[in-house]
PDB file of C-alpha atoms in Angstrom:
ATOM      1  CA  MET A 841      90.369 -62.680   0.629  1.00  0.00           C
ATOM      2  CA  THR A 842      91.075 -64.504   3.966  1.00  0.00           C
ATOM      3  CA  PRO A 843      91.467 -68.074   3.484  1.00  0.00           C
ATOM      4  CA  SER A 844      88.870 -70.308   5.261  1.00  0.00           C
ATOM      5  CA  LEU A 845      90.422 -72.699   8.204  1.00  0.00           C
ATOM      6  CA  PRO A 846      89.905 -76.105   7.976  1.00  0.00           C
ATOM      7  CA  LEU A 847      86.912 -77.589  10.065  1.00  0.00           C
ATOM      8  CA  LYS A 848      87.942 -80.156  12.908  1.00  0.00           C
ATOM      9  CA  THR A 849      86.597 -83.380  12.397  1.00  0.00           C
ATOM     10  CA  GLU A 850      84.280 -85.020  15.083  1.00  0.00           C
ATOM     11  CA  THR A 851      87.244 -87.220  15.965  1.00  0.00           C
ATOM     12  CA  GLN A 852      89.599 -84.355  16.628  1.00  0.00           C
ATOM     13  CA  THR A 853      86.955 -82.241  18.489  1.00  0.00           C
ATOM     14  CA  ASP A 854      86.047 -85.620  20.740  1.00  0.00           C
ATOM     15  CA  LEU A 855      89.523 -86.227  21.345  1.00  0.00           C
ATOM     16  CA  GLU A 856      90.322 -82.449  22.517  1.00  0.00           C
ATOM     17  CA  THR A 857      87.066 -82.741  24.649  1.00  0.00           C
ATOM     18  CA  GLU A 858      88.002 -85.814  26.373  1.00  0.00           C
ATOM     19  CA  ALA A 859      91.589 -84.674  26.958  1.00  0.00           C
ATOM     20  CA  THR A 860      90.650 -81.467  28.738  1.00  0.00           C
ATOM     21  CA  SER A 861      88.048 -82.917  30.643  1.00  0.00           C
ATOM     22  CA  SER A 862      90.858 -85.546  31.982  1.00  0.00           C
ATOM     23  CA  GLU A 863      92.872 -82.600  33.297  1.00  0.00           C
ATOM     24  CA  THR A 864      91.314 -82.404  36.667  1.00  0.00           C
ATOM     25  CA  THR A 865      93.233 -81.432  39.685  1.00  0.00           C
ATOM     26  CA  LEU A 866      94.569 -84.543  41.847  1.00  0.00           C
ATOM     27  CA  THR A 867      92.668 -85.138  44.907  1.00  0.00           C
ATOM     28  CA  VAL A 868      94.113 -84.418  48.304  1.00  0.00           C
ATOM     29  CA  GLU A 869      94.057 -88.280  48.663  1.00  0.00           C
ATOM     30  CA  GLU A 870      95.773 -89.094  45.646  1.00  0.00           C
ATOM     31  CA  LYS A 871      98.501 -86.425  46.392  1.00  0.00           C
ATOM     32  CA  GLU A 872      98.902 -87.852  50.043  1.00  0.00           C
ATOM     33  CA  ASN A 873      99.200 -91.579  48.964  1.00  0.00           C
ATOM     34  CA  ALA A 874     101.538 -90.830  45.886  1.00  0.00           C
ATOM     35  CA  LEU A 875     105.119 -91.173  45.611  1.00  0.00           C
ATOM     36  CA  LEU A 876     105.304 -88.980  42.869  1.00  0.00           C
ATOM     37  CA  VAL A 877     103.143 -86.251  41.864  1.00  0.00           C
ATOM     38  CA  GLY A 878     103.309 -83.994  38.643  1.00  0.00           C
ATOM     39  CA  SER A 879     100.986 -80.638  38.830  1.00  0.00           C
ATOM     40  CA  ASN A 880      99.774 -78.397  36.175  1.00  0.00           C
ATOM     41  CA  LEU A 881     102.719 -79.222  34.067  1.00  0.00           C
ATOM     42  CA  ASN A 882     103.267 -77.237  30.880  1.00  0.00           C
ATOM     43  CA  LYS A 883     106.703 -77.534  28.438  1.00  0.00           C
ATOM     44  CA  THR A 884     107.095 -75.651  25.693  1.00  0.00           C
ATOM     45  CA  VAL A 885     110.063 -75.476  22.980  1.00  0.00           C
ATOM     46  CA  GLN A 886     111.390 -72.768  20.585  1.00  0.00           C
ATOM     47  CA  VAL A 887     111.705 -73.974  17.159  1.00  0.00           C
ATOM     48  CA  GLY A 888     112.677 -70.924  15.268  1.00  0.00           C
ATOM     49  CA  GLU A 889     110.483 -68.335  15.909  1.00  0.00           C
ATOM     50  CA  GLN A 890     107.554 -70.600  16.671  1.00  0.00           C
ATOM     51  CA  THR A 891     106.884 -71.576  20.487  1.00  0.00           C
ATOM     52  CA  LEU A 892     105.497 -75.112  20.417  1.00  0.00           C
ATOM     53  CA  SER A 893     103.483 -76.531  23.466  1.00  0.00           C
ATOM     54  CA  ILE A 894     104.477 -79.964  23.923  1.00  0.00           C
ATOM     55  CA  ILE A 895     102.930 -80.611  27.500  1.00  0.00           C
ATOM     56  CA  LYS A 896      99.679 -79.048  28.378  1.00  0.00           C
ATOM     57  CA  ASP A 897      98.411 -78.377  31.970  1.00  0.00           C
ATOM     58  CA  VAL A 898      99.151 -81.977  32.937  1.00  0.00           C
ATOM     59  CA  ASN A 899      98.205 -83.413  36.370  1.00  0.00           C
ATOM     60  CA  ILE A 900      99.956 -87.118  36.916  1.00  0.00           C
ATOM     61  CA  HIS A 901     100.707 -89.011  40.048  1.00  0.00           C
ATOM     62  CA  VAL A 902     102.274 -92.551  40.492  1.00  0.00           C
ATOM     63  CA  ASN A 903     101.914 -94.520  43.890  1.00  0.00           C
ATOM     64  CA  ALA A 904     104.339 -96.407  45.523  1.00  0.00           C
ATOM     65  CA  GLY A 905     105.214 -99.752  43.987  1.00  0.00           C
ATOM     66  CA  GLU A 906     102.961 -99.080  41.050  1.00  0.00           C
ATOM     67  CA  PHE A 907     103.490-100.185  37.695  1.00  0.00           C
ATOM     68  CA  LEU A 908     102.176 -97.353  35.334  1.00  0.00           C
ATOM     69  CA  VAL A 909     102.404 -97.297  31.470  1.00  0.00           C
ATOM     70  CA  ILE A 910     102.109 -94.211  29.257  1.00  0.00           C
ATOM     71  CA  MET A 911     100.979 -94.555  26.098  1.00  0.00           C
ATOM     72  CA  GLY A 912     100.066 -92.507  22.863  1.00  0.00           C
ATOM     73  CA  LYS A 913     101.354 -91.983  19.166  1.00  0.00           C
ATOM     74  CA  SER A 914     104.680 -90.575  18.215  1.00  0.00           C
ATOM     75  CA  GLY A 915     104.619 -86.947  18.892  1.00  0.00           C
ATOM     76  CA  SER A 916     102.013 -87.013  21.704  1.00  0.00           C
ATOM     77  CA  GLY A 917     104.380 -85.874  24.411  1.00  0.00           C
ATOM     78  CA  LYS A 918     104.833 -88.843  26.450  1.00  0.00           C
ATOM     79  CA  SER A 919     108.708 -89.144  26.493  1.00  0.00           C
ATOM     80  CA  THR A 920     108.947 -85.266  27.210  1.00  0.00           C
ATOM     81  CA  LEU A 921     106.383 -85.787  30.135  1.00  0.00           C
ATOM     82  CA  LEU A 922     108.699 -88.948  31.553  1.00  0.00           C
ATOM     83  CA  GLY A 923     111.567 -86.509  31.189  1.00  0.00           C
ATOM     84  CA  LEU A 924     109.829 -84.129  33.419  1.00  0.00           C
ATOM     85  CA  LEU A 925     108.690 -86.564  36.060  1.00  0.00           C
ATOM     86  CA  ALA A 926     112.500 -88.112  36.266  1.00  0.00           C
ATOM     87  CA  ALA A 927     113.782 -84.452  36.614  1.00  0.00           C
ATOM     88  CA  LEU A 928     115.737 -84.750  33.181  1.00  0.00           C
ATOM     89  CA  ASP A 929     114.051 -81.672  32.231  1.00  0.00           C
ATOM     90  CA  TYR A 930     112.285 -78.578  33.790  1.00  0.00           C
ATOM     91  CA  PRO A 931     108.783 -77.841  33.200  1.00  0.00           C
ATOM     92  CA  ASN A 932     108.001 -74.218  32.118  1.00  0.00           C
ATOM     93  CA  SER A 933     105.409 -74.152  34.723  1.00  0.00           C
ATOM     94  CA  GLY A 934     103.872 -76.650  37.191  1.00  0.00           C
ATOM     95  CA  SER A 935     105.733 -78.783  39.834  1.00  0.00           C
ATOM     96  CA  VAL A 936     107.186 -82.336  40.299  1.00  0.00           C
ATOM     97  CA  THR A 937     107.153 -83.539  43.716  1.00  0.00           C
ATOM     98  CA  LEU A 938     108.870 -86.855  45.019  1.00  0.00           C
ATOM     99  CA  GLY A 939     107.885 -87.347  48.483  1.00  0.00           C
ATOM    100  CA  LYS A 940     108.188 -84.076  50.250  1.00  0.00           C
ATOM    101  CA  GLN A 941     110.892 -82.710  47.637  1.00  0.00           C
ATOM    102  CA  THR A 942     109.571 -80.477  44.900  1.00  0.00           C
ATOM    103  CA  LEU A 943     112.094 -81.507  42.084  1.00  0.00           C
ATOM    104  CA  SER A 944     111.632 -78.633  39.833  1.00  0.00           C
ATOM    105  CA  GLU A 945     112.628 -76.109  42.499  1.00  0.00           C
ATOM    106  CA  LEU A 946     116.214 -77.938  43.105  1.00  0.00           C
ATOM    107  CA  ASN A 947     119.499 -77.000  41.445  1.00  0.00           C
ATOM    108  CA  GLU A 948     121.099 -79.563  39.179  1.00  0.00           C
ATOM    109  CA  ASP A 949     123.437 -80.611  41.754  1.00  0.00           C
ATOM    110  CA  ALA A 950     120.718 -81.888  44.541  1.00  0.00           C
ATOM    111  CA  LEU A 951     118.964 -83.211  41.471  1.00  0.00           C
ATOM    112  CA  ALA A 952     121.939 -85.427  40.598  1.00  0.00           C
ATOM    113  CA  VAL A 953     121.955 -86.576  44.067  1.00  0.00           C
ATOM    114  CA  ILE A 954     118.329 -87.669  43.985  1.00  0.00           C
ATOM    115  CA  ARG A 955     118.496 -89.510  40.499  1.00  0.00           C
ATOM    116  CA  GLN A 956     121.623 -91.341  41.977  1.00  0.00           C
ATOM    117  CA  ARG A 957     119.919 -92.578  45.406  1.00  0.00           C
ATOM    118  CA  GLU A 958     116.106 -92.715  44.567  1.00  0.00           C
ATOM    119  CA  MET A 959     115.698 -93.305  40.674  1.00  0.00           C
ATOM    120  CA  GLY A 960     116.549 -95.780  37.943  1.00  0.00           C
ATOM    121  CA  PHE A 961     116.509 -95.340  34.263  1.00  0.00           C
ATOM    122  CA  VAL A 962     116.231 -97.456  31.555  1.00  0.00           C
ATOM    123  CA  PHE A 963     116.441 -96.195  27.953  1.00  0.00           C
ATOM    124  CA  GLN A 964     115.896 -97.569  24.396  1.00  0.00           C
ATOM    125  CA  SER A 965     119.539 -97.040  23.273  1.00  0.00           C
ATOM    126  CA  PHE A 966     120.874 -98.578  26.227  1.00  0.00           C
ATOM    127  CA  HIS A 967     123.258 -95.867  27.317  1.00  0.00           C
ATOM    128  CA  LEU A 968     125.941 -98.165  28.670  1.00  0.00           C
ATOM    129  CA  LEU A 969     129.467 -96.760  29.151  1.00  0.00           C
ATOM    130  CA  PRO A 970     131.710 -98.026  26.209  1.00  0.00           C
ATOM    131  CA  THR A 971     134.980 -98.379  28.240  1.00  0.00           C
ATOM    132  CA  LEU A 972     133.465-100.191  31.420  1.00  0.00           C
ATOM    133  CA  THR A 973     132.692-103.747  31.611  1.00  0.00           C
ATOM    134  CA  VAL A 974     129.130-105.120  32.615  1.00  0.00           C
ATOM    135  CA  ALA A 975     130.361-105.328  36.191  1.00  0.00           C
ATOM    136  CA  GLU A 976     131.453-101.954  36.257  1.00  0.00           C
ATOM    137  CA  ASN A 977     128.510-100.625  34.347  1.00  0.00           C
ATOM    138  CA  ILE A 978     125.917-102.043  36.777  1.00  0.00           C
ATOM    139  CA  ALA A 979     128.118-100.788  39.879  1.00  0.00           C
ATOM    140  CA  PHE A 980     128.571 -97.137  38.167  1.00  0.00           C
ATOM    141  CA  PRO A 981     125.467 -95.998  40.033  1.00  0.00           C
ATOM    142  CA  LEU A 982     127.084 -97.167  43.611  1.00  0.00           C
ATOM    143  CA  ASP A 983     130.432 -95.895  42.482  1.00  0.00           C
ATOM    144  CA  ILE A 984     129.212 -92.339  41.883  1.00  0.00           C
ATOM    145  CA  ALA A 985     127.337 -92.196  45.178  1.00  0.00           C
ATOM    146  CA  ARG A 986     130.240 -93.864  46.986  1.00  0.00           C
ATOM    147  CA  ARG A 987     128.365 -96.489  48.060  1.00  0.00           C
ATOM    148  CA  PRO A 988     130.110 -99.584  46.964  1.00  0.00           C
ATOM    149  CA  ASN A 989     128.236-103.107  47.224  1.00  0.00           C
ATOM    150  CA  LYS A 990     129.858-106.055  45.318  1.00  0.00           C
ATOM    151  CA  THR A 991     127.362-108.299  46.563  1.00  0.00           C
ATOM    152  CA  ARG A 992     124.238-106.769  45.479  1.00  0.00           C
ATOM    153  CA  VAL A 993     126.256-106.263  41.991  1.00  0.00           C
ATOM    154  CA  ASP A 994     127.090-109.838  41.814  1.00  0.00           C
ATOM    155  CA  GLU A 995     123.277-110.695  42.880  1.00  0.00           C
ATOM    156  CA  LEU A 996     122.261-108.810  39.731  1.00  0.00           C
ATOM    157  CA  ILE A 997     124.615-109.916  37.261  1.00  0.00           C
ATOM    158  CA  GLU A 998     123.198-113.521  38.246  1.00  0.00           C
ATOM    159  CA  ALA A 999     119.699-112.401  38.145  1.00  0.00           C
ATOM    160  CA  VAL A1000     119.789-111.243  34.548  1.00  0.00           C
ATOM    161  CA  GLY A1001     121.807-114.128  33.397  1.00  0.00           C
ATOM    162  CA  LEU A1002     125.230-112.266  32.638  1.00  0.00           C
ATOM    163  CA  GLY A1003     127.505-114.183  34.844  1.00  0.00           C
ATOM    164  CA  HIS A1004     129.659-115.344  31.799  1.00  0.00           C
ATOM    165  CA  ARG A1005     129.460-111.662  30.656  1.00  0.00           C
ATOM    166  CA  ARG A1006     130.559-110.120  33.907  1.00  0.00           C
ATOM    167  CA  ASN A1007     134.171-108.747  32.331  1.00  0.00           C
ATOM    168  CA  SER A1008     132.846-107.883  28.691  1.00  0.00           C
ATOM    169  CA  LEU A1009     132.449-104.512  27.114  1.00  0.00           C
ATOM    170  CA  PRO A1010     129.209-103.373  25.604  1.00  0.00           C
ATOM    171  CA  SER A1011     130.640-103.590  22.098  1.00  0.00           C
ATOM    172  CA  GLN A1012     131.123-107.304  22.810  1.00  0.00           C
ATOM    173  CA  LEU A1013     127.240-107.731  23.814  1.00  0.00           C
ATOM    174  CA  SER A1014     124.056-108.328  21.857  1.00  0.00           C
ATOM    175  CA  GLY A1015     121.518-106.021  22.048  1.00  0.00           C
ATOM    176  CA  GLY A1016     119.443-108.015  24.722  1.00  0.00           C
ATOM    177  CA  GLU A1017     122.555-108.369  26.790  1.00  0.00           C
ATOM    178  CA  GLN A1018     123.141-104.712  26.921  1.00  0.00           C
ATOM    179  CA  GLN A1019     119.694-104.001  27.657  1.00  0.00           C
ATOM    180  CA  ARG A1020     119.867-106.766  30.920  1.00  0.00           C
ATOM    181  CA  THR A1021     122.601-104.919  31.907  1.00  0.00           C
ATOM    182  CA  ALA A1022     120.862-101.712  31.626  1.00  0.00           C
ATOM    183  CA  VAL A1023     118.079-102.850  33.662  1.00  0.00           C
ATOM    184  CA  ALA A1024     120.362-104.445  36.319  1.00  0.00           C
ATOM    185  CA  ARG A1025     122.087-100.960  36.470  1.00  0.00           C
ATOM    186  CA  ALA A1026     118.782 -99.167  37.119  1.00  0.00           C
ATOM    187  CA  LEU A1027     117.945-101.432  39.991  1.00  0.00           C
ATOM    188  CA  VAL A1028     121.185-101.686  41.619  1.00  0.00           C
ATOM    189  CA  SER A1029     120.523 -98.692  43.962  1.00  0.00           C
ATOM    190  CA  HIS A1030     117.092-100.060  45.176  1.00  0.00           C
ATOM    191  CA  PRO A1031     115.451 -96.982  43.762  1.00  0.00           C
ATOM    192  CA  LYS A1032     112.112 -95.849  44.707  1.00  0.00           C
ATOM    193  CA  ILE A1033     111.100 -95.434  41.062  1.00  0.00           C
ATOM    194  CA  VAL A1034     112.104 -96.419  38.050  1.00  0.00           C
ATOM    195  CA  PHE A1035     111.948 -94.734  34.477  1.00  0.00           C
ATOM    196  CA  ALA A1036     111.903 -96.668  31.175  1.00  0.00           C
ATOM    197  CA  ASP A1037     111.498 -95.161  27.890  1.00  0.00           C
ATOM    198  CA  GLU A1038     110.867 -97.459  25.028  1.00  0.00           C
ATOM    199  CA  PRO A1039     113.116 -99.967  26.946  1.00  0.00           C
ATOM    200  CA  THR A1040     112.474-102.761  24.132  1.00  0.00           C
ATOM    201  CA  GLY A1041     112.407-100.519  20.981  1.00  0.00           C
ATOM    202  CA  ASN A1042     115.538-101.791  19.896  1.00  0.00           C
ATOM    203  CA  LEU A1043     115.140-105.603  20.652  1.00  0.00           C
ATOM    204  CA  ASP A1044     113.578-108.547  18.803  1.00  0.00           C
ATOM    205  CA  GLU A1045     110.451-109.899  20.268  1.00  0.00           C
ATOM    206  CA  GLN A1046     112.138-112.855  22.017  1.00  0.00           C
ATOM    207  CA  ASN A1047     114.777-110.232  23.757  1.00  0.00           C
ATOM    208  CA  ALA A1048     111.796-107.767  24.248  1.00  0.00           C
ATOM    209  CA  ASP A1049     109.886-110.281  26.177  1.00  0.00           C
ATOM    210  CA  GLN A1050     112.765-111.422  28.304  1.00  0.00           C
ATOM    211  CA  VAL A1051     114.194-107.949  29.192  1.00  0.00           C
ATOM    212  CA  MET A1052     110.591-106.689  30.285  1.00  0.00           C
ATOM    213  CA  GLN A1053     109.948-109.792  32.539  1.00  0.00           C
ATOM    214  CA  LEU A1054     113.315-109.481  34.147  1.00  0.00           C
ATOM    215  CA  LEU A1055     112.457-105.629  34.606  1.00  0.00           C
ATOM    216  CA  LEU A1056     109.044-106.506  36.161  1.00  0.00           C
ATOM    217  CA  ASP A1057     110.208-109.314  38.333  1.00  0.00           C
ATOM    218  CA  LEU A1058     113.527-107.402  39.776  1.00  0.00           C
ATOM    219  CA  ARG A1059     111.802-104.042  40.464  1.00  0.00           C
ATOM    220  CA  GLN A1060     108.677-106.226  42.229  1.00  0.00           C
ATOM    221  CA  GLN A1061     111.590-107.719  44.429  1.00  0.00           C
ATOM    222  CA  VAL A1062     113.039-104.152  45.296  1.00  0.00           C
ATOM    223  CA  GLY A1063     109.622-102.442  45.872  1.00  0.00           C
ATOM    224  CA  SER A1064     110.327 -99.862  43.032  1.00  0.00           C
ATOM    225  CA  ALA A1065     107.319 -98.286  41.379  1.00  0.00           C
ATOM    226  CA  LEU A1066     107.854 -98.242  37.538  1.00  0.00           C
ATOM    227  CA  VAL A1067     106.695 -95.724  34.864  1.00  0.00           C
ATOM    228  CA  VAL A1068     107.329 -96.953  31.229  1.00  0.00           C
ATOM    229  CA  VAL A1069     106.429 -95.247  27.813  1.00  0.00           C
ATOM    230  CA  THR A1070     105.885 -97.928  25.326  1.00  0.00           C
ATOM    231  CA  HIS A1071     103.830 -98.438  22.095  1.00  0.00           C
ATOM    232  CA  ASP A1072     103.251-102.249  23.464  1.00  0.00           C
ATOM    233  CA  ALA A1073      99.841-103.011  24.144  1.00  0.00           C
ATOM    234  CA  ALA A1074     100.905-106.515  25.562  1.00  0.00           C
ATOM    235  CA  LEU A1075     102.890-104.844  27.975  1.00  0.00           C
ATOM    236  CA  ALA A1076     100.250-102.223  28.713  1.00  0.00           C
ATOM    237  CA  LYS A1077      97.941-105.030  29.829  1.00  0.00           C
ATOM    238  CA  MET A1078     100.248-105.972  32.463  1.00  0.00           C
ATOM    239  CA  ALA A1079     100.305-102.698  34.004  1.00  0.00           C
ATOM    240  CA  ASP A1080      98.501-101.396  37.423  1.00  0.00           C
ATOM    241  CA  ARG A1081      97.345 -98.300  35.577  1.00  0.00           C
ATOM    242  CA  VAL A1082      97.619 -96.911  31.973  1.00  0.00           C
ATOM    243  CA  ILE A1083      97.524 -93.463  30.608  1.00  0.00           C
ATOM    244  CA  THR A1084      97.104 -92.211  27.221  1.00  0.00           C
ATOM    245  CA  MET A1085      98.482 -89.004  25.751  1.00  0.00           C
ATOM    246  CA  HIS A1086      97.432 -87.002  22.610  1.00  0.00           C
ATOM    247  CA  ASP A1087      98.661 -83.765  21.742  1.00  0.00           C
ATOM    248  CA  GLY A1088     100.604 -83.001  25.047  1.00  0.00           C
ATOM    249  CA  ARG A1089      97.378 -83.815  27.308  1.00  0.00           C
ATOM    250  CA  ILE A1090      96.275 -86.945  29.007  1.00  0.00           C
ATOM    251  CA  LEU A1091      93.625 -87.990  27.000  1.00  0.00           C
ATOM    252  CA  SER A1092      92.296 -91.343  29.339  1.00  0.00           C
ATOM    253  CA  GLU A1093      93.413 -93.242  32.346  1.00  0.00           C
TER     254      GLU A1093
END
């Protein structure tokens, strides 16, 4: 006898219906006004013999200078979507466009240049280079791009309150100090857009509030767009726009 399949609950059906209805194609106006556009994005991963669909037909845009928050439960696909938008991973289908450049069509060398010059990144686990000092970590994107700017580095060190730590290594810093260093590094190049994946996930409440306020203040001074993946409802209230994901789809906006 063939086993019967479990019936979907009304809640599951409602969520899927709402998610599907939110996957509308972006309007011409949205595309023209947007800094970053993700169109019909799909991403799958192979687990053994099984192919799992992580991102499903997602359309999304980010305007210049906008603060956009992406929320959703663990496993909803929000960090994977951020990786696609930031050109840290390639979609299986669909495209990501920054300005007039289609990122998903570029090779890794070309993408590396764009990340250095036009993007900033803040991760949950800091990703500081352990053998470099605070000042050297902040300056690293400029050094890689061969655009040294000591004045800019000094300004950011003071802005994030680490003047007394400029010559310290990451191992000598607290978690909050490490993330403040990462925030300064993300903004040192005056990027067009900053991507932050759970930037306060490893911090206590006091340090989390301080780091996010610094990130918001500094990116506003630079004029960068900011895309943040978070579970923090309080942070979402500060955003210009909030997107919620469910099962690889945009559930609501």
